[in-house]
Short mmCIF file of C-alpha atoms and ligand atoms in Angstrom, two decimals:
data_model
loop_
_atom_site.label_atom_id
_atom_site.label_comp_id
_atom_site.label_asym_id
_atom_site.label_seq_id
_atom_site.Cartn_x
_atom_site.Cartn_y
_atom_site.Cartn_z
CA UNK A 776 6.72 -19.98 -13.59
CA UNK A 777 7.32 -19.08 -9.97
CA UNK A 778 7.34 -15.22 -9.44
CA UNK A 779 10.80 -15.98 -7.96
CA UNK A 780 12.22 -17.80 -10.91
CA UNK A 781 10.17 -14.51 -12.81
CA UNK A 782 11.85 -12.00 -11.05
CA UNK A 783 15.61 -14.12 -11.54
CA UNK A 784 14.89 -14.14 -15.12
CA UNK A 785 14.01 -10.79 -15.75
CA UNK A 786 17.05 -9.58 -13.68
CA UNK A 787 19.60 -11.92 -16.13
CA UNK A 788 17.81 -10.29 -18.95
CA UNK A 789 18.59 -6.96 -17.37
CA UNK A 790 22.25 -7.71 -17.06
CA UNK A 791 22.50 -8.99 -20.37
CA UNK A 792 21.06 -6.32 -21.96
CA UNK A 793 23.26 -3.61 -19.54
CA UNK A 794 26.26 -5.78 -20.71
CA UNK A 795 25.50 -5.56 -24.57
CA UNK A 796 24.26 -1.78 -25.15
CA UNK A 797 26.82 1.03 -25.46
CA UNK A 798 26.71 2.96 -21.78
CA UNK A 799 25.32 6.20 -24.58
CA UNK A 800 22.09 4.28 -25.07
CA UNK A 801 20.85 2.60 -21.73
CA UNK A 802 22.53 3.81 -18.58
CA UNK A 803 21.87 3.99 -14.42
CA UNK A 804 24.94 4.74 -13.13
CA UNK A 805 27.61 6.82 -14.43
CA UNK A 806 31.12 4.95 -13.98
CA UNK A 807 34.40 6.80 -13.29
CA UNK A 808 32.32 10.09 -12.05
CA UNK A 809 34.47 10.86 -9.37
CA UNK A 810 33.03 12.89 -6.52
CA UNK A 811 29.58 13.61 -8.56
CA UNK A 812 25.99 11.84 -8.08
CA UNK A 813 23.10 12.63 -10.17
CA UNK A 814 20.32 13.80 -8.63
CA UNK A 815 17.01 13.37 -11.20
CA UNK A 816 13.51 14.91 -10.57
CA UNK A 817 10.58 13.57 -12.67
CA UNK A 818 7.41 14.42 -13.60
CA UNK A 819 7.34 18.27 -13.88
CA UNK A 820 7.57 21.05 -14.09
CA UNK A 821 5.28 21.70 -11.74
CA UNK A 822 4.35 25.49 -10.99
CA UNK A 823 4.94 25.58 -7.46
CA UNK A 824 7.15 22.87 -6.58
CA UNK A 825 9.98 23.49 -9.75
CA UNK A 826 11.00 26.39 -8.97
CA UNK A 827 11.35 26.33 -5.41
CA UNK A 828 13.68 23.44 -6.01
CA UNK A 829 15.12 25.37 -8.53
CA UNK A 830 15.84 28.11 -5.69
CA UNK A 831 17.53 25.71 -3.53
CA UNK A 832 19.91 24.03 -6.03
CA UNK A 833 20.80 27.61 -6.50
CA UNK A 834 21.39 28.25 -3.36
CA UNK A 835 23.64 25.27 -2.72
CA UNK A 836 25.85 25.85 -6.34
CA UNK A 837 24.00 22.31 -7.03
CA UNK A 838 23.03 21.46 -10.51
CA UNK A 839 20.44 18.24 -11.59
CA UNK A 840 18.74 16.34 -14.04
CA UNK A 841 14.74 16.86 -14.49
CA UNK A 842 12.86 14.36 -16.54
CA UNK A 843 10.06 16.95 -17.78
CA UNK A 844 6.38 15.54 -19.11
CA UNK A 845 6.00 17.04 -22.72
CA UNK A 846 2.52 18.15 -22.02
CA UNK A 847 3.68 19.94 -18.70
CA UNK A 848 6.16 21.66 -20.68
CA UNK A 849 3.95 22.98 -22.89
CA UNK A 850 2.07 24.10 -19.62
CA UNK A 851 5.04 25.93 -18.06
CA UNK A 852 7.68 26.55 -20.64
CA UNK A 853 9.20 29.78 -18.67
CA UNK A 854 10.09 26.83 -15.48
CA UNK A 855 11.51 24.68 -18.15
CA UNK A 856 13.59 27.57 -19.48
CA UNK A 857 14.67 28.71 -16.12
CA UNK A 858 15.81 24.80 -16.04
CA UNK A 859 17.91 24.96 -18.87
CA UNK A 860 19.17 28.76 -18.44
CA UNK A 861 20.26 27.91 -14.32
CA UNK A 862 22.80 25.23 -16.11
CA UNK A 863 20.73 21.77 -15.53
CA UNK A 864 20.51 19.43 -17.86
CA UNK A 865 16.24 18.98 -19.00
CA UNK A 866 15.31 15.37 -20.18
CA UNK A 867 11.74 14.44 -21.13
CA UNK A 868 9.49 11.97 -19.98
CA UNK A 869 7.01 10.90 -22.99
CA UNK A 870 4.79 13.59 -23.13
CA UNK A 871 1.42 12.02 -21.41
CA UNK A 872 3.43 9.84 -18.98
CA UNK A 873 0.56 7.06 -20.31
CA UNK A 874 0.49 3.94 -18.46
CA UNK A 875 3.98 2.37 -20.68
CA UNK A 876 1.64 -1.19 -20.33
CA UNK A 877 -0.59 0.65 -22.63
CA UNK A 878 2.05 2.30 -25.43
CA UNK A 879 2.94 0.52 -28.49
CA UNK A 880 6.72 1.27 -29.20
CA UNK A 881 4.99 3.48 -32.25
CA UNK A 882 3.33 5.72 -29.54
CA UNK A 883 6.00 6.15 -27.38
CA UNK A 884 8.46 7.54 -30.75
CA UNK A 885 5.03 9.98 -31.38
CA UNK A 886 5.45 11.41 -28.27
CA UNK A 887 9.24 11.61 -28.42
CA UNK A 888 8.77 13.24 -31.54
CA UNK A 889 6.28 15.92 -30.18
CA UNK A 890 8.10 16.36 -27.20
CA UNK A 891 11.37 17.09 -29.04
CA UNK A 892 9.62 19.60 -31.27
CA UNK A 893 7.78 21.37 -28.37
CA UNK A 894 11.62 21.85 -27.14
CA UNK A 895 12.47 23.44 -30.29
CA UNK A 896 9.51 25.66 -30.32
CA UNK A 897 10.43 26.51 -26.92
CA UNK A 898 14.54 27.40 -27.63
CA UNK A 899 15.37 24.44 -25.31
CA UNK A 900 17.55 22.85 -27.21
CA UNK A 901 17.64 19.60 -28.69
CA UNK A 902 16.56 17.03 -25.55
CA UNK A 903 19.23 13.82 -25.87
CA UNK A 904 18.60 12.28 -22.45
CA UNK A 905 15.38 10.29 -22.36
CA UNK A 906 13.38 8.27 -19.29
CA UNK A 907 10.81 6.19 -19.64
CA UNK A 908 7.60 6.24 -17.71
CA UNK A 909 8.10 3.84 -14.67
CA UNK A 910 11.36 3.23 -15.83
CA UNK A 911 9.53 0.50 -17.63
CA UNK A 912 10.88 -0.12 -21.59
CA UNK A 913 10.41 -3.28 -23.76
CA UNK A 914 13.30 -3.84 -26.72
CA UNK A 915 11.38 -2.42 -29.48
CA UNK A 916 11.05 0.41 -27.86
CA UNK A 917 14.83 0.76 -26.54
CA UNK A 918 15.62 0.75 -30.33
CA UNK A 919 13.21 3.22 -31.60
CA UNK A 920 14.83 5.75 -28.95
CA UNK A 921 18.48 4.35 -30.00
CA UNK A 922 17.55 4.97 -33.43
CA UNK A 923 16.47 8.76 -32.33
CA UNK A 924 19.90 9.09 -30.97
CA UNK A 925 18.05 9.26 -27.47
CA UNK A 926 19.72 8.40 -24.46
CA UNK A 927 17.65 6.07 -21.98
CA UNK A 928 18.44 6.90 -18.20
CA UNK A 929 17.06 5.16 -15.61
CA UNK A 930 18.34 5.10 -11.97
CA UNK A 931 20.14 2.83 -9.62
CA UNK A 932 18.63 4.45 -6.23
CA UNK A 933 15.27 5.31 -5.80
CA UNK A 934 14.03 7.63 -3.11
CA UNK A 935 10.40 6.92 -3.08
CA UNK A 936 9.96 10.73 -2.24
CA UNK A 937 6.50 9.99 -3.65
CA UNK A 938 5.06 7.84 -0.87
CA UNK A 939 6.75 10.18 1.71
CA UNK A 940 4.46 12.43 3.92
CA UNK A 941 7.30 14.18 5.43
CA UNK A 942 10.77 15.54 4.27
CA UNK A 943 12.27 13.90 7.41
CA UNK A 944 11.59 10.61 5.87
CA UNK A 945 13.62 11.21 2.97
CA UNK A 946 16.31 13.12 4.70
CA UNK A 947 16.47 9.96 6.94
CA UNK A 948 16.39 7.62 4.48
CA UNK A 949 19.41 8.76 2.58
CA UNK A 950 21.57 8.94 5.73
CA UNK A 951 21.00 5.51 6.52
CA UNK A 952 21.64 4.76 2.59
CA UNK A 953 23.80 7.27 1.55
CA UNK A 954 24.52 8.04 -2.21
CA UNK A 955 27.84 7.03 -3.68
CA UNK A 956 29.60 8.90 -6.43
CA UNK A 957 28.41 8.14 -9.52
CA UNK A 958 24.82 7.46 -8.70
CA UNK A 959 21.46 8.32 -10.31
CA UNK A 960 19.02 8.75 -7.85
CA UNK A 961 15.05 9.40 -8.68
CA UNK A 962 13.11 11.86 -7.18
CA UNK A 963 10.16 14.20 -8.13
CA UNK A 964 9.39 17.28 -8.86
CA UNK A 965 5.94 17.40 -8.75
CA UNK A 966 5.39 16.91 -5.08
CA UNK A 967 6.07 18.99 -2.46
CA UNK A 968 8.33 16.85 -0.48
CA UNK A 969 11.74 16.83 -2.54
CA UNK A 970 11.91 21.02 -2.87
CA UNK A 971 11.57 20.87 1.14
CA UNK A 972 14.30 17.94 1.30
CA UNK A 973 16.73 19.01 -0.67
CA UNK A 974 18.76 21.33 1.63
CA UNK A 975 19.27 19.01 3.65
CA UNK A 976 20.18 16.17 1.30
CA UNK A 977 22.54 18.33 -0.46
CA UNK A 978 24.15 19.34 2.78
CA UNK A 979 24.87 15.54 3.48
CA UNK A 980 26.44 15.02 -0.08
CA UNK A 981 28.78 18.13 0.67
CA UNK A 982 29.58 16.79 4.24
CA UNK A 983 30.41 13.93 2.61
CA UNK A 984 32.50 15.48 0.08
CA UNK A 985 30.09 15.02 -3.02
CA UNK A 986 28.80 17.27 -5.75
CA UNK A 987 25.64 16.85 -7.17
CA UNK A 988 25.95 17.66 -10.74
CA UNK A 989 23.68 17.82 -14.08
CA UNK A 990 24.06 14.76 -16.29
CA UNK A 991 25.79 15.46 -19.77
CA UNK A 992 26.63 13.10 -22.47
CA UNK A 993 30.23 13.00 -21.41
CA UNK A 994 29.27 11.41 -18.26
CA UNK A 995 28.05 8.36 -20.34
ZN1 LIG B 1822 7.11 9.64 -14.09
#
């Protein structure tokens, strides 16, 4: 099969599959959230980089969504406790962010499992809001997590924050593709480029009379 036809196929399955699943189970935009967007950072906590973004959401009155690595948590559980206790909402991430080519839909509920007990240990309450590594999920694994009454998030605008150098290229980015209301956007937390972007980015959502808020279960 042409990686055309490929690519058309897997993007009918997507729909499908988006059409058929309750909004509580798979989701990567939030309908009817009127002014908000969802700003998600992955791949921490990070020791330097976490909580200086943590000090600028604060600064701002801006809350967010962090996908947190299991095994970083149990690295820094005082940044993912300053998470929860500033009013964001903390996620989890699998908990050795493993290549998701590589994890058996088994694996993946293992880690879950550990992750959601390290959370426990940790008094951060019970974790409902789930992301996969690379955004990247087969079915049996969507229903393991369904089963775990875990919500899947992905995201429907994706910053590539990663391959930027400079904060600039971010902050330019989203002007020229600015965020609507009720979208997820991915960023990371374990670089140093979205802590030094995020001033700016939040003043553009607040020019343009948006709030950037922490995803709950209501929103889904
Ligand atoms: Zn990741």
């Amino acid at each position: 099969m042409e990686i055309a036809q490929k690519n058309r196929l897997r993007q009918a399955v997507r729909r499908a599959l988006f059409g058929l699943l309750p909004s509580w189970a798979l989701t990567e935009r939030v309908e009817n959230a009127d002014r908000a967007v969802f700003l998600t950072f992955d791949d921490g906590p990070h020791p330097e980089h976490t909580p200086k973004l943590l000090d600028e959401l604060a600064r701002y009155g801006a809350k967010a969504t962090f996908f947190a690595v299991g095994g970083r948590i149990a690295e820094h559980p005082e940044i993912a406790r300053r998470i929860v206790a500033e009013g964001h909402t903390l996620g989890h991430h699998s908990y050795h962010h493993t290549d998701p080519s590589h994890t058996t839909a088994a694996q993946l509920a293992e880690e879950i499992e550990k992750t959601l007990a390290l959370a426990k240990e940790h008094g951060l309450g019970v974790l409902r809001f789930f992301r996969p590594p690379h955004g990247k999920l087969t079915a049996g694994k969507l229903g393991r997590l369904m089963r775990s009454r875990q919500s899947t998030v992905l995201w429907n605008v994706d910053t590539k924050d990663y391959s930027c150098d400079h904060e600039w290229e971010i902050i330019a980015w989203l002007e020229r593709n600015p965020l609507r209301p009720g979208d997820i956007a991915l960023m990371h937390d374990n670089h140093a480029v979205a802590p030094r972007a995020i001033g700016a980015v939040l003043e553009q959502l607040q020019s343009s009379g948006l709030e950037a808020k922490a995803l709950t279960i209501d929103h889904l």
